[in-house]
mmCIF file of N, CA and C in Angstrom:
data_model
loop_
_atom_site.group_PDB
_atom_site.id
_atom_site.type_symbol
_atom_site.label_atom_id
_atom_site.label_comp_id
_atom_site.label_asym_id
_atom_site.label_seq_id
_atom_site.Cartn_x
_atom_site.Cartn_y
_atom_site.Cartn_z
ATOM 1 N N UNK A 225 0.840 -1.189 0.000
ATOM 2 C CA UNK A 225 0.000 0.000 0.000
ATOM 3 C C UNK A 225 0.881 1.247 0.000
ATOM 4 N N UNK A 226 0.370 2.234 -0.684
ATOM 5 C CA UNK A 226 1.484 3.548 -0.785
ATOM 6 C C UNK A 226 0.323 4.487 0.010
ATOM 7 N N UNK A 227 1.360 5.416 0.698
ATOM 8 C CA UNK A 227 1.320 6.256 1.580
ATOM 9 C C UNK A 227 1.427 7.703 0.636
ATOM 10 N N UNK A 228 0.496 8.518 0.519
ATOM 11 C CA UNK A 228 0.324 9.261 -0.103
ATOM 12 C C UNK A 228 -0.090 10.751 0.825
ATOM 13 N N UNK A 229 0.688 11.677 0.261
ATOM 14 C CA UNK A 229 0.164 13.126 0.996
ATOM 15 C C UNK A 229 -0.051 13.888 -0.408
ATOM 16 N N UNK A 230 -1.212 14.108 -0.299
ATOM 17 C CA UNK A 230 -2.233 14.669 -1.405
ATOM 18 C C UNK A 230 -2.016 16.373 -0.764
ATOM 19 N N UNK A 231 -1.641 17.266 -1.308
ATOM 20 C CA UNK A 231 -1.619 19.079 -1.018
ATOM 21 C C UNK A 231 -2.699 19.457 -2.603
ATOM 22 N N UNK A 232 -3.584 19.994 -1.839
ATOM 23 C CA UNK A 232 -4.898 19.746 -3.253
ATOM 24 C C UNK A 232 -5.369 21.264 -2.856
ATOM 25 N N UNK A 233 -5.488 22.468 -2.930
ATOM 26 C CA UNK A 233 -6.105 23.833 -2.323
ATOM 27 C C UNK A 233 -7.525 23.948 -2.718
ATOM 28 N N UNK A 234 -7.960 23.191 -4.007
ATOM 29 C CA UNK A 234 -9.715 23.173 -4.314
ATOM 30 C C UNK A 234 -10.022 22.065 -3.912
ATOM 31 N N UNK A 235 -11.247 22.466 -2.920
ATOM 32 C CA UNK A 235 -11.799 21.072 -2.143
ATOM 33 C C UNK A 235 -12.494 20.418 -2.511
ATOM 34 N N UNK A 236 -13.122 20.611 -3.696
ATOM 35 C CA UNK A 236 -13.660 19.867 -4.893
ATOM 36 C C UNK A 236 -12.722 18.652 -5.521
ATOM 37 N N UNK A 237 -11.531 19.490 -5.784
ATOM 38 C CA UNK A 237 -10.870 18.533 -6.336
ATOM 39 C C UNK A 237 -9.506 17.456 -5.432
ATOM 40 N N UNK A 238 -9.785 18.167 -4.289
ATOM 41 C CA UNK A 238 -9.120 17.281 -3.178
ATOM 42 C C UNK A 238 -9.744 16.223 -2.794
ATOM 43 N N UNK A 239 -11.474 16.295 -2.919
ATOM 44 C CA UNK A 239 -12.132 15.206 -2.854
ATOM 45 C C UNK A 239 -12.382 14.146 -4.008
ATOM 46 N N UNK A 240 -12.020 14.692 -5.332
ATOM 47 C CA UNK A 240 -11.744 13.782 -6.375
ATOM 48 C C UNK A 240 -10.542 13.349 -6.291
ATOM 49 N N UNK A 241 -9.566 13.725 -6.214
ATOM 50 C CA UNK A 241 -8.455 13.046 -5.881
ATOM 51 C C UNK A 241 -8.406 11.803 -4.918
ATOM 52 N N UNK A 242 -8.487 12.065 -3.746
ATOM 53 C CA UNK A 242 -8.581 11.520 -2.852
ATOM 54 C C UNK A 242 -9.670 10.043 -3.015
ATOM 55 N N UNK A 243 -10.590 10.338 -3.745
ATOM 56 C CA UNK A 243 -11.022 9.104 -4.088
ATOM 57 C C UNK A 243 -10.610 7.994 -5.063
ATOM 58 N N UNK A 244 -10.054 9.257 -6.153
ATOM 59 C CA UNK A 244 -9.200 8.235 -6.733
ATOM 60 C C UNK A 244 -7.951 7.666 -6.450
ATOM 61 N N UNK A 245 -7.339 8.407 -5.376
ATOM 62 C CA UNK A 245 -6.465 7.581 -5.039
ATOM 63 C C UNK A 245 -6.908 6.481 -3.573
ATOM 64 N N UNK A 246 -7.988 6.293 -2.941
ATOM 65 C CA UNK A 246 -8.846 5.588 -2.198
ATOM 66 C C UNK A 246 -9.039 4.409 -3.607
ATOM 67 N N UNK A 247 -9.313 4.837 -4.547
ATOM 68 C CA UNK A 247 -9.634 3.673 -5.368
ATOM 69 C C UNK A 247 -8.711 3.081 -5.640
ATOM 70 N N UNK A 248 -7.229 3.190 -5.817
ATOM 71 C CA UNK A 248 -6.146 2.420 -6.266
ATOM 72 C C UNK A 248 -5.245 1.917 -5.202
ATOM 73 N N UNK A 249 -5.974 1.868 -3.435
ATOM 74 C CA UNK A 249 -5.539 1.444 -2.848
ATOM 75 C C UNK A 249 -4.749 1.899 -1.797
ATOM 76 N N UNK A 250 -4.651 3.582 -1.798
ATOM 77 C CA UNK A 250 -3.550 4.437 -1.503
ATOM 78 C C UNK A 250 -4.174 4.702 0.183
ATOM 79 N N UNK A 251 -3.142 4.896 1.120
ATOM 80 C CA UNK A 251 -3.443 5.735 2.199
ATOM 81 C C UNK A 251 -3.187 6.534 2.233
ATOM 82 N N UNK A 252 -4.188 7.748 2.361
ATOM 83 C CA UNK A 252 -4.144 9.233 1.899
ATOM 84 C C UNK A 252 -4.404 9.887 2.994
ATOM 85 N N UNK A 253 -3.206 10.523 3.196
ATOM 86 C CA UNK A 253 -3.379 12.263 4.078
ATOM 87 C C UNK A 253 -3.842 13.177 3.266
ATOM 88 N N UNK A 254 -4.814 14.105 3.367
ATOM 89 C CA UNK A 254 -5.167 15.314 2.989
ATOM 90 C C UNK A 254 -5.208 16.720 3.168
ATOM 91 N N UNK A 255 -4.325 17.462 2.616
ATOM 92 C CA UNK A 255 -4.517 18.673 3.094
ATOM 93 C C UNK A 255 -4.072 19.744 1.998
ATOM 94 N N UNK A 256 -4.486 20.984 2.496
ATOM 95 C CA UNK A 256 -5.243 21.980 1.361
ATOM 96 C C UNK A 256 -3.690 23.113 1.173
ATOM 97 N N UNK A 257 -3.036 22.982 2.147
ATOM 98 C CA UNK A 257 -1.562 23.983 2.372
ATOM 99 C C UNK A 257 -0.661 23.218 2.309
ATOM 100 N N UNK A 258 0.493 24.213 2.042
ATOM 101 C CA UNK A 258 1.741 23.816 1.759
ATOM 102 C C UNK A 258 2.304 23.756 3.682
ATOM 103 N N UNK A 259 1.596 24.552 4.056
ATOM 104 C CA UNK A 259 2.182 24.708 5.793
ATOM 105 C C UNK A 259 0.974 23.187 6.576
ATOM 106 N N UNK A 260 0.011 23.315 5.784
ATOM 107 C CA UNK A 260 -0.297 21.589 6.903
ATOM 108 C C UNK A 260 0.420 20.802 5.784
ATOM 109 N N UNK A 261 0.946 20.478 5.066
ATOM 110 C CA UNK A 261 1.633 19.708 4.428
ATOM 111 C C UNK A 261 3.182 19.244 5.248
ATOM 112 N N UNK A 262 3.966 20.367 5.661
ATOM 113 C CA UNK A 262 5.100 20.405 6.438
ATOM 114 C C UNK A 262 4.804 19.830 7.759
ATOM 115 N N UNK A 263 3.514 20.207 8.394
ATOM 116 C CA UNK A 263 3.219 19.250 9.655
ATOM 117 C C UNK A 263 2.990 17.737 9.614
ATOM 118 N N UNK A 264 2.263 17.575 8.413
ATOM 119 C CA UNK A 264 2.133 16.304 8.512
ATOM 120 C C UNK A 264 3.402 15.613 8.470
ATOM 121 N N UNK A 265 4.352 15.945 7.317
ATOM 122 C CA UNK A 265 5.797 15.494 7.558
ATOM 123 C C UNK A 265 6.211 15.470 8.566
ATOM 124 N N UNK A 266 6.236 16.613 9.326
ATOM 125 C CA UNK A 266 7.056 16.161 10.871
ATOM 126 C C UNK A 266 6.578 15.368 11.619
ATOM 127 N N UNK A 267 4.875 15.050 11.538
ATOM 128 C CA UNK A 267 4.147 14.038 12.621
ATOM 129 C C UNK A 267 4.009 12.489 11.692
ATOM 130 N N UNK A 268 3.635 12.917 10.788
ATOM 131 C CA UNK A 268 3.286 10.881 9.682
ATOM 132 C C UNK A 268 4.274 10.573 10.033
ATOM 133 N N UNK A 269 4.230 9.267 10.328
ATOM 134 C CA UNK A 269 5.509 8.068 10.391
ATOM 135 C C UNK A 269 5.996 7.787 8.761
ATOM 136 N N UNK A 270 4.944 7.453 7.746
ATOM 137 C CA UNK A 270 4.830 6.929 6.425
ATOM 138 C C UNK A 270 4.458 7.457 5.504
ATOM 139 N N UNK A 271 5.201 8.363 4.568
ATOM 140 C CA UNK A 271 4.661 9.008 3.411
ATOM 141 C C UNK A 271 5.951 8.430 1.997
ATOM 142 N N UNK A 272 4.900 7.582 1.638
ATOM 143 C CA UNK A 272 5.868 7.419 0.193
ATOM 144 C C UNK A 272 5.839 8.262 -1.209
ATOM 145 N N UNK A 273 4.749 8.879 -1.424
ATOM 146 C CA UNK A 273 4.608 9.683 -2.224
ATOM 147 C C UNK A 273 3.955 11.400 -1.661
ATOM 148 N N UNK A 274 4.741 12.558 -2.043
ATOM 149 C CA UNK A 274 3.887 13.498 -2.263
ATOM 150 C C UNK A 274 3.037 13.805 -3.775
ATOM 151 N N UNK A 275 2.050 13.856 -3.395
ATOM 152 C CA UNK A 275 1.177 14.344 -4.562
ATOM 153 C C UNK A 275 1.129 15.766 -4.292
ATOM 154 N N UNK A 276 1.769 16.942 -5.270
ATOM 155 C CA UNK A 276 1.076 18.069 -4.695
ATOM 156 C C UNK A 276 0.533 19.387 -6.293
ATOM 157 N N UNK A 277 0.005 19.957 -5.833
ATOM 158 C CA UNK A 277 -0.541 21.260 -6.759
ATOM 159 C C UNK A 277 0.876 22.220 -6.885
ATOM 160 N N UNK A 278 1.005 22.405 -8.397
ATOM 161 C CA UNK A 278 1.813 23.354 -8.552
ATOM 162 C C UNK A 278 1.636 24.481 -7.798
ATOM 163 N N UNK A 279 0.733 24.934 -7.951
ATOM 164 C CA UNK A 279 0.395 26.371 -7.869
ATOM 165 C C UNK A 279 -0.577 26.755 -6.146
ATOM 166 N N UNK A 280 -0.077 26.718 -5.608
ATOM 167 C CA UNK A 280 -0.788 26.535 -4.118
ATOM 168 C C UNK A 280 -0.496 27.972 -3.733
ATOM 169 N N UNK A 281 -1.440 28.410 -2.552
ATOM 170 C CA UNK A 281 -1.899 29.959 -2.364
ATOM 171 C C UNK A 281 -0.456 30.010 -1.664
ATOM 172 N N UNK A 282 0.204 29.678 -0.673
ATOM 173 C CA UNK A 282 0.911 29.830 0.219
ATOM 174 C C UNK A 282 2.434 28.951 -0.041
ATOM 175 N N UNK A 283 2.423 28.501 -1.275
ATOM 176 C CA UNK A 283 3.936 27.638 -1.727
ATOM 177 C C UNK A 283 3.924 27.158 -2.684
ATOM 178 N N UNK A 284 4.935 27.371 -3.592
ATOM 179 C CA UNK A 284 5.372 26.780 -5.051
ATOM 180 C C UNK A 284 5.455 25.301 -4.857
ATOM 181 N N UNK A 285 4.712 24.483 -5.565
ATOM 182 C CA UNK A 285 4.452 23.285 -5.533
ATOM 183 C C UNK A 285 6.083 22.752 -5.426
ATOM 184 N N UNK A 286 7.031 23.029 -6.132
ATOM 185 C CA UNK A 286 8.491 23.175 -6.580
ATOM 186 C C UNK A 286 8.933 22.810 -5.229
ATOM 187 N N UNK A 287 8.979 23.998 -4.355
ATOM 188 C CA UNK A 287 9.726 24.362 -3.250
ATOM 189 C C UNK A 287 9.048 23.419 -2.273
ATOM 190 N N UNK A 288 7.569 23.107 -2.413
ATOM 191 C CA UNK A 288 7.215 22.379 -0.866
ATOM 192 C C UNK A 288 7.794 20.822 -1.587
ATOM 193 N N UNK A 289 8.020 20.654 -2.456
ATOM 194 C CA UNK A 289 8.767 19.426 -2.664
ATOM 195 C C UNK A 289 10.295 19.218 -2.290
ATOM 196 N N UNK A 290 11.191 20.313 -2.579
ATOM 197 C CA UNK A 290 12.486 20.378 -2.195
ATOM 198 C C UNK A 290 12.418 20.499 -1.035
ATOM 199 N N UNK A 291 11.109 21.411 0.301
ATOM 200 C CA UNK A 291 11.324 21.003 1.106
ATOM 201 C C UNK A 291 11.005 19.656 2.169
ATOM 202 N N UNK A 292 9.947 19.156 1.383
ATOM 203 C CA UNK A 292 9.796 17.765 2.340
ATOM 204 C C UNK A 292 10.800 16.692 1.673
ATOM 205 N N UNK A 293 11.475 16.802 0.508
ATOM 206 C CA UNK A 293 12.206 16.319 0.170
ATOM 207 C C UNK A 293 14.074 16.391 1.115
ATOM 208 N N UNK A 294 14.042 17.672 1.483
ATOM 209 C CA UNK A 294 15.174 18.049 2.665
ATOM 210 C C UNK A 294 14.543 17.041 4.547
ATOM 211 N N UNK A 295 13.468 16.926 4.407
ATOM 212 C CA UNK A 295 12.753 15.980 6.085
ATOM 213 C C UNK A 295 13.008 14.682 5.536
ATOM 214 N N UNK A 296 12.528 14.429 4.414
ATOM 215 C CA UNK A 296 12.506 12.678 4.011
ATOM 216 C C UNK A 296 12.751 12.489 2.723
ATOM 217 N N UNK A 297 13.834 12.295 2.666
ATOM 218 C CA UNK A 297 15.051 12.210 1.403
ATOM 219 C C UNK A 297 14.552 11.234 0.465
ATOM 220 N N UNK A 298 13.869 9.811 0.725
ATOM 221 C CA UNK A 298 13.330 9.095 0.306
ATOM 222 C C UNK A 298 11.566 9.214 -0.278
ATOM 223 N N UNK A 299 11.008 10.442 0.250
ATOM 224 C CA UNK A 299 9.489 10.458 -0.646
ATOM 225 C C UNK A 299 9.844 11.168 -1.738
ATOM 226 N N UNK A 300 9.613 10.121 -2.910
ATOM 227 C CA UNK A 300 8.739 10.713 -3.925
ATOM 228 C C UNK A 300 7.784 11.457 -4.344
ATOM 229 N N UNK A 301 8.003 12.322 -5.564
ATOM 230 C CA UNK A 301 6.911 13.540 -5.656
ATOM 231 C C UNK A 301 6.522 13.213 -7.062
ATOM 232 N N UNK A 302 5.413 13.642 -7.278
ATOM 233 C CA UNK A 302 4.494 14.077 -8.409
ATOM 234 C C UNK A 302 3.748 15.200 -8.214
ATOM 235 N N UNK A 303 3.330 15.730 -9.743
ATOM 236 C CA UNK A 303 2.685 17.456 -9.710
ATOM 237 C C UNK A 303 1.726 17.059 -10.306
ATOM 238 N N UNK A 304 1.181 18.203 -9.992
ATOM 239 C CA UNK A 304 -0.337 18.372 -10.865
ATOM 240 C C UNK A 304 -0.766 19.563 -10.769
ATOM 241 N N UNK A 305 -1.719 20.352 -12.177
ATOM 242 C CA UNK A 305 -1.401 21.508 -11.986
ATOM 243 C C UNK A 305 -2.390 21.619 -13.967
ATOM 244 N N UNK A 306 -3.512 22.280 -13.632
ATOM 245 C CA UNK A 306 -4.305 22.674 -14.778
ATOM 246 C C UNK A 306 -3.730 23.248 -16.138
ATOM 247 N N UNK A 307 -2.613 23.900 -15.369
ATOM 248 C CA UNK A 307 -1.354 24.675 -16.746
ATOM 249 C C UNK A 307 0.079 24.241 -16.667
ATOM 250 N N UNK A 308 0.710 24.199 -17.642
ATOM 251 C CA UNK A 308 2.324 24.000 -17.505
ATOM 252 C C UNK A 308 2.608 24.511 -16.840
ATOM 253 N N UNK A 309 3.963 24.088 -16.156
ATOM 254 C CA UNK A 309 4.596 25.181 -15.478
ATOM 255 C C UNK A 309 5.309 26.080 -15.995
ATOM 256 N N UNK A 310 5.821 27.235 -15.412
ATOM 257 C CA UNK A 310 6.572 28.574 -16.146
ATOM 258 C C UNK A 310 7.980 27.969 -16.065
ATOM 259 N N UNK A 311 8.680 27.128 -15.257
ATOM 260 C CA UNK A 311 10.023 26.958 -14.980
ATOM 261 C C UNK A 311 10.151 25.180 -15.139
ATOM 262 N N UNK A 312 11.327 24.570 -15.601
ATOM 263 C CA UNK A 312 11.083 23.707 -15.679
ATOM 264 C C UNK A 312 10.517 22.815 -14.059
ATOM 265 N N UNK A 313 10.102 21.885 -13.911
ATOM 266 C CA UNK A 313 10.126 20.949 -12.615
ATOM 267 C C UNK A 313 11.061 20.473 -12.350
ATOM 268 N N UNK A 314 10.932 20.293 -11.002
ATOM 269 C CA UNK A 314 12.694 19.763 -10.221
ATOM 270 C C UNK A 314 12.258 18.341 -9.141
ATOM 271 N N UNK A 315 12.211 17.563 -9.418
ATOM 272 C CA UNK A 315 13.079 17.204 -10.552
ATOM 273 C C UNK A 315 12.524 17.313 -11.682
ATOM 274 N N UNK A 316 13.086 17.007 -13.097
ATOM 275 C CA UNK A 316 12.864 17.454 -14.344
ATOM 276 C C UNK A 316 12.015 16.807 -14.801
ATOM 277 N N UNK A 317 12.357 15.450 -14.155
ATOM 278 C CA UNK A 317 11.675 14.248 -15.016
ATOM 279 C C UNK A 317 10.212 13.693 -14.298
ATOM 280 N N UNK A 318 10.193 14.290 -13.026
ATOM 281 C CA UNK A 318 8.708 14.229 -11.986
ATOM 282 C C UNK A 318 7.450 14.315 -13.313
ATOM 283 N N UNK A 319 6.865 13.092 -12.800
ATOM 284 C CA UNK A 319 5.423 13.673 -13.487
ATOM 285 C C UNK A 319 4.610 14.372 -12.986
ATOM 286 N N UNK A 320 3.817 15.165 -14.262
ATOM 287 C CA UNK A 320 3.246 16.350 -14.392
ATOM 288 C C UNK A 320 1.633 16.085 -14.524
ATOM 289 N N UNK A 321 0.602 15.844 -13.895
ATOM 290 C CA UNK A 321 -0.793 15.200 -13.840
ATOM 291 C C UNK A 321 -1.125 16.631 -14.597
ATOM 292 N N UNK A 322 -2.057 16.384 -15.755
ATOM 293 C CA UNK A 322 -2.654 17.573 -16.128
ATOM 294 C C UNK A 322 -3.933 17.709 -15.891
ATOM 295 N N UNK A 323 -4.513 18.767 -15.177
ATOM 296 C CA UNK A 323 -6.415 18.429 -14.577
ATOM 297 C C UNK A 323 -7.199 18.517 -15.925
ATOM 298 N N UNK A 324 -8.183 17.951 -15.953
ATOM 299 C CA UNK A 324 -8.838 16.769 -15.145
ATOM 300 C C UNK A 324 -7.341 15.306 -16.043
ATOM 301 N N UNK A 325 -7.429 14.566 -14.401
ATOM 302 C CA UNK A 325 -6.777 13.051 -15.276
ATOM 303 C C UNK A 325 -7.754 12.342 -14.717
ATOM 304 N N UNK A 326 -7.181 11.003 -15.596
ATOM 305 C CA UNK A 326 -7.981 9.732 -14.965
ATOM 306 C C UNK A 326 -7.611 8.779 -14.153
ATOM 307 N N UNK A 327 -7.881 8.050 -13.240
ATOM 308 C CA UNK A 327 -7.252 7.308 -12.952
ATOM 309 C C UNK A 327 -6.068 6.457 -13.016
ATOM 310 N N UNK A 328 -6.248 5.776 -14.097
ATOM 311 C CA UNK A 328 -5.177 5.513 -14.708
ATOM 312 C C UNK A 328 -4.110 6.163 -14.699
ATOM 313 N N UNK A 329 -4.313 7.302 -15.550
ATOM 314 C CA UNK A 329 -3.032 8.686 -15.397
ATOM 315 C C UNK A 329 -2.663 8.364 -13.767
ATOM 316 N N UNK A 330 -2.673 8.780 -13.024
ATOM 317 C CA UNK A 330 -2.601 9.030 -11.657
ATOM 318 C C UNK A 330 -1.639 7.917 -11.388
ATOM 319 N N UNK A 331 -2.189 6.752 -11.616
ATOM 320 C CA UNK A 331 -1.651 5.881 -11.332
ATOM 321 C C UNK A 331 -0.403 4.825 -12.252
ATOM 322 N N UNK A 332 -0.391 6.063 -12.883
ATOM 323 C CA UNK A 332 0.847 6.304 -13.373
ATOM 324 C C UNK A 332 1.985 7.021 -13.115
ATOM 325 N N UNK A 333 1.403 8.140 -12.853
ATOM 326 C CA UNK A 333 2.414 9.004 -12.241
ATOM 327 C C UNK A 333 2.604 8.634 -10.757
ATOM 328 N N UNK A 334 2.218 8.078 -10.114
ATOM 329 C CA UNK A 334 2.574 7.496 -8.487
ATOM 330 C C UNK A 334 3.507 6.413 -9.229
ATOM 331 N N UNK A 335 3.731 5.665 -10.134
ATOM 332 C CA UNK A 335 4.823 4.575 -10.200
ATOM 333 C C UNK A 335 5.746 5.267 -10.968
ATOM 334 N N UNK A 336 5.584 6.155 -11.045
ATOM 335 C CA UNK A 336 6.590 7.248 -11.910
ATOM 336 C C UNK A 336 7.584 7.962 -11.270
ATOM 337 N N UNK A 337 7.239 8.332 -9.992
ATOM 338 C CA UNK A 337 7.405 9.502 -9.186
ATOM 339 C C UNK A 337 8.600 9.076 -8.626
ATOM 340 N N UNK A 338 9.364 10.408 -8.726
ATOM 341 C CA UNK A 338 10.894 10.594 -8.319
ATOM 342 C C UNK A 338 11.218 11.587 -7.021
ATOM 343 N N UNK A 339 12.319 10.787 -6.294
ATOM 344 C CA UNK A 339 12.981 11.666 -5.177
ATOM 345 C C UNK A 339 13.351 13.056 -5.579
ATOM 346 N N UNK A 340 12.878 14.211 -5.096
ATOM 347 C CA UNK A 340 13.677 15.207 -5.508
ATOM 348 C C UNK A 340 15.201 15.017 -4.865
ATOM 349 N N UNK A 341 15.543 15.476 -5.725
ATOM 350 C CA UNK A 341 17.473 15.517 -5.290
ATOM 351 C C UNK A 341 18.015 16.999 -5.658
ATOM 352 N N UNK A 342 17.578 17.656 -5.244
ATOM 353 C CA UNK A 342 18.499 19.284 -5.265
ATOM 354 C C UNK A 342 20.277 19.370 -4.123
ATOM 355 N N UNK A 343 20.838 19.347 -4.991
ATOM 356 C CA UNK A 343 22.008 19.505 -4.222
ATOM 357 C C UNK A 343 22.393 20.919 -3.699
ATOM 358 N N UNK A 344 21.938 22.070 -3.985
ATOM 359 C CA UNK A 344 21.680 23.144 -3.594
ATOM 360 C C UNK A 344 20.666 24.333 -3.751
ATOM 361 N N UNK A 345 20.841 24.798 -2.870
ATOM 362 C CA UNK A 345 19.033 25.868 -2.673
ATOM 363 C C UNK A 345 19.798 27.486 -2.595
#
């Protein structure tokens, strides 16, 4: 079972998410910020994947990855995000969920999903 932290800011679509990843088996934390996102890291025992929104009110999807990626060197990230991004993604090769996906998609990009590795900030 993969351990998933979903950062979703429309609660519409935090609740589609969340089901679809409920449907493929996932244990899902939920939350709408990049700052309850950082708590849950310090309190979850188990997060194998971040799922998060590029574009979040309070943090560059980018950066809350490099930083839970600096707490737990080992979770994997994937994006998602209605528009390209302006800069490339870091990592480069992270998949990019484009809204609306399908299942499938999704569950693709969770077996896809790469450690960020920034060697400097």
């Amino acid at each position: 079972m993969r351990h998933v932290l979903l950062v979703e800011d429309d609660a519409e679509l935090r609740l589609a998410v969340d089901g679809q990843l409920a449907a493929l088996g996932c244990d899902v934390v939920v939350v709408a910020s990049g700052e309850d996102a950082m708590r849950v890291v310090a309190e979850q025992l188990r997060i194998d994947v971040l799922l998060t929104e590029l574009r979040l009110p309070d943090i560059d999807g980018r950066e809350l990855a490099w930083a839970v990626g600096q707490q737990r060197p080992f979770v994997r990230v994937a994006f998602m995000s209605r528009e390209a991004p302006d800069e490339p993604l870091d990592p480069q090769d992270a998949p990019l969920l484009r809204k609306p996906f399908t299942t499938t998609e999704l569950s693709q990009a969770l077996a896809d999903a790469l450690p960020v590795r920034r060697s400097s900030r």
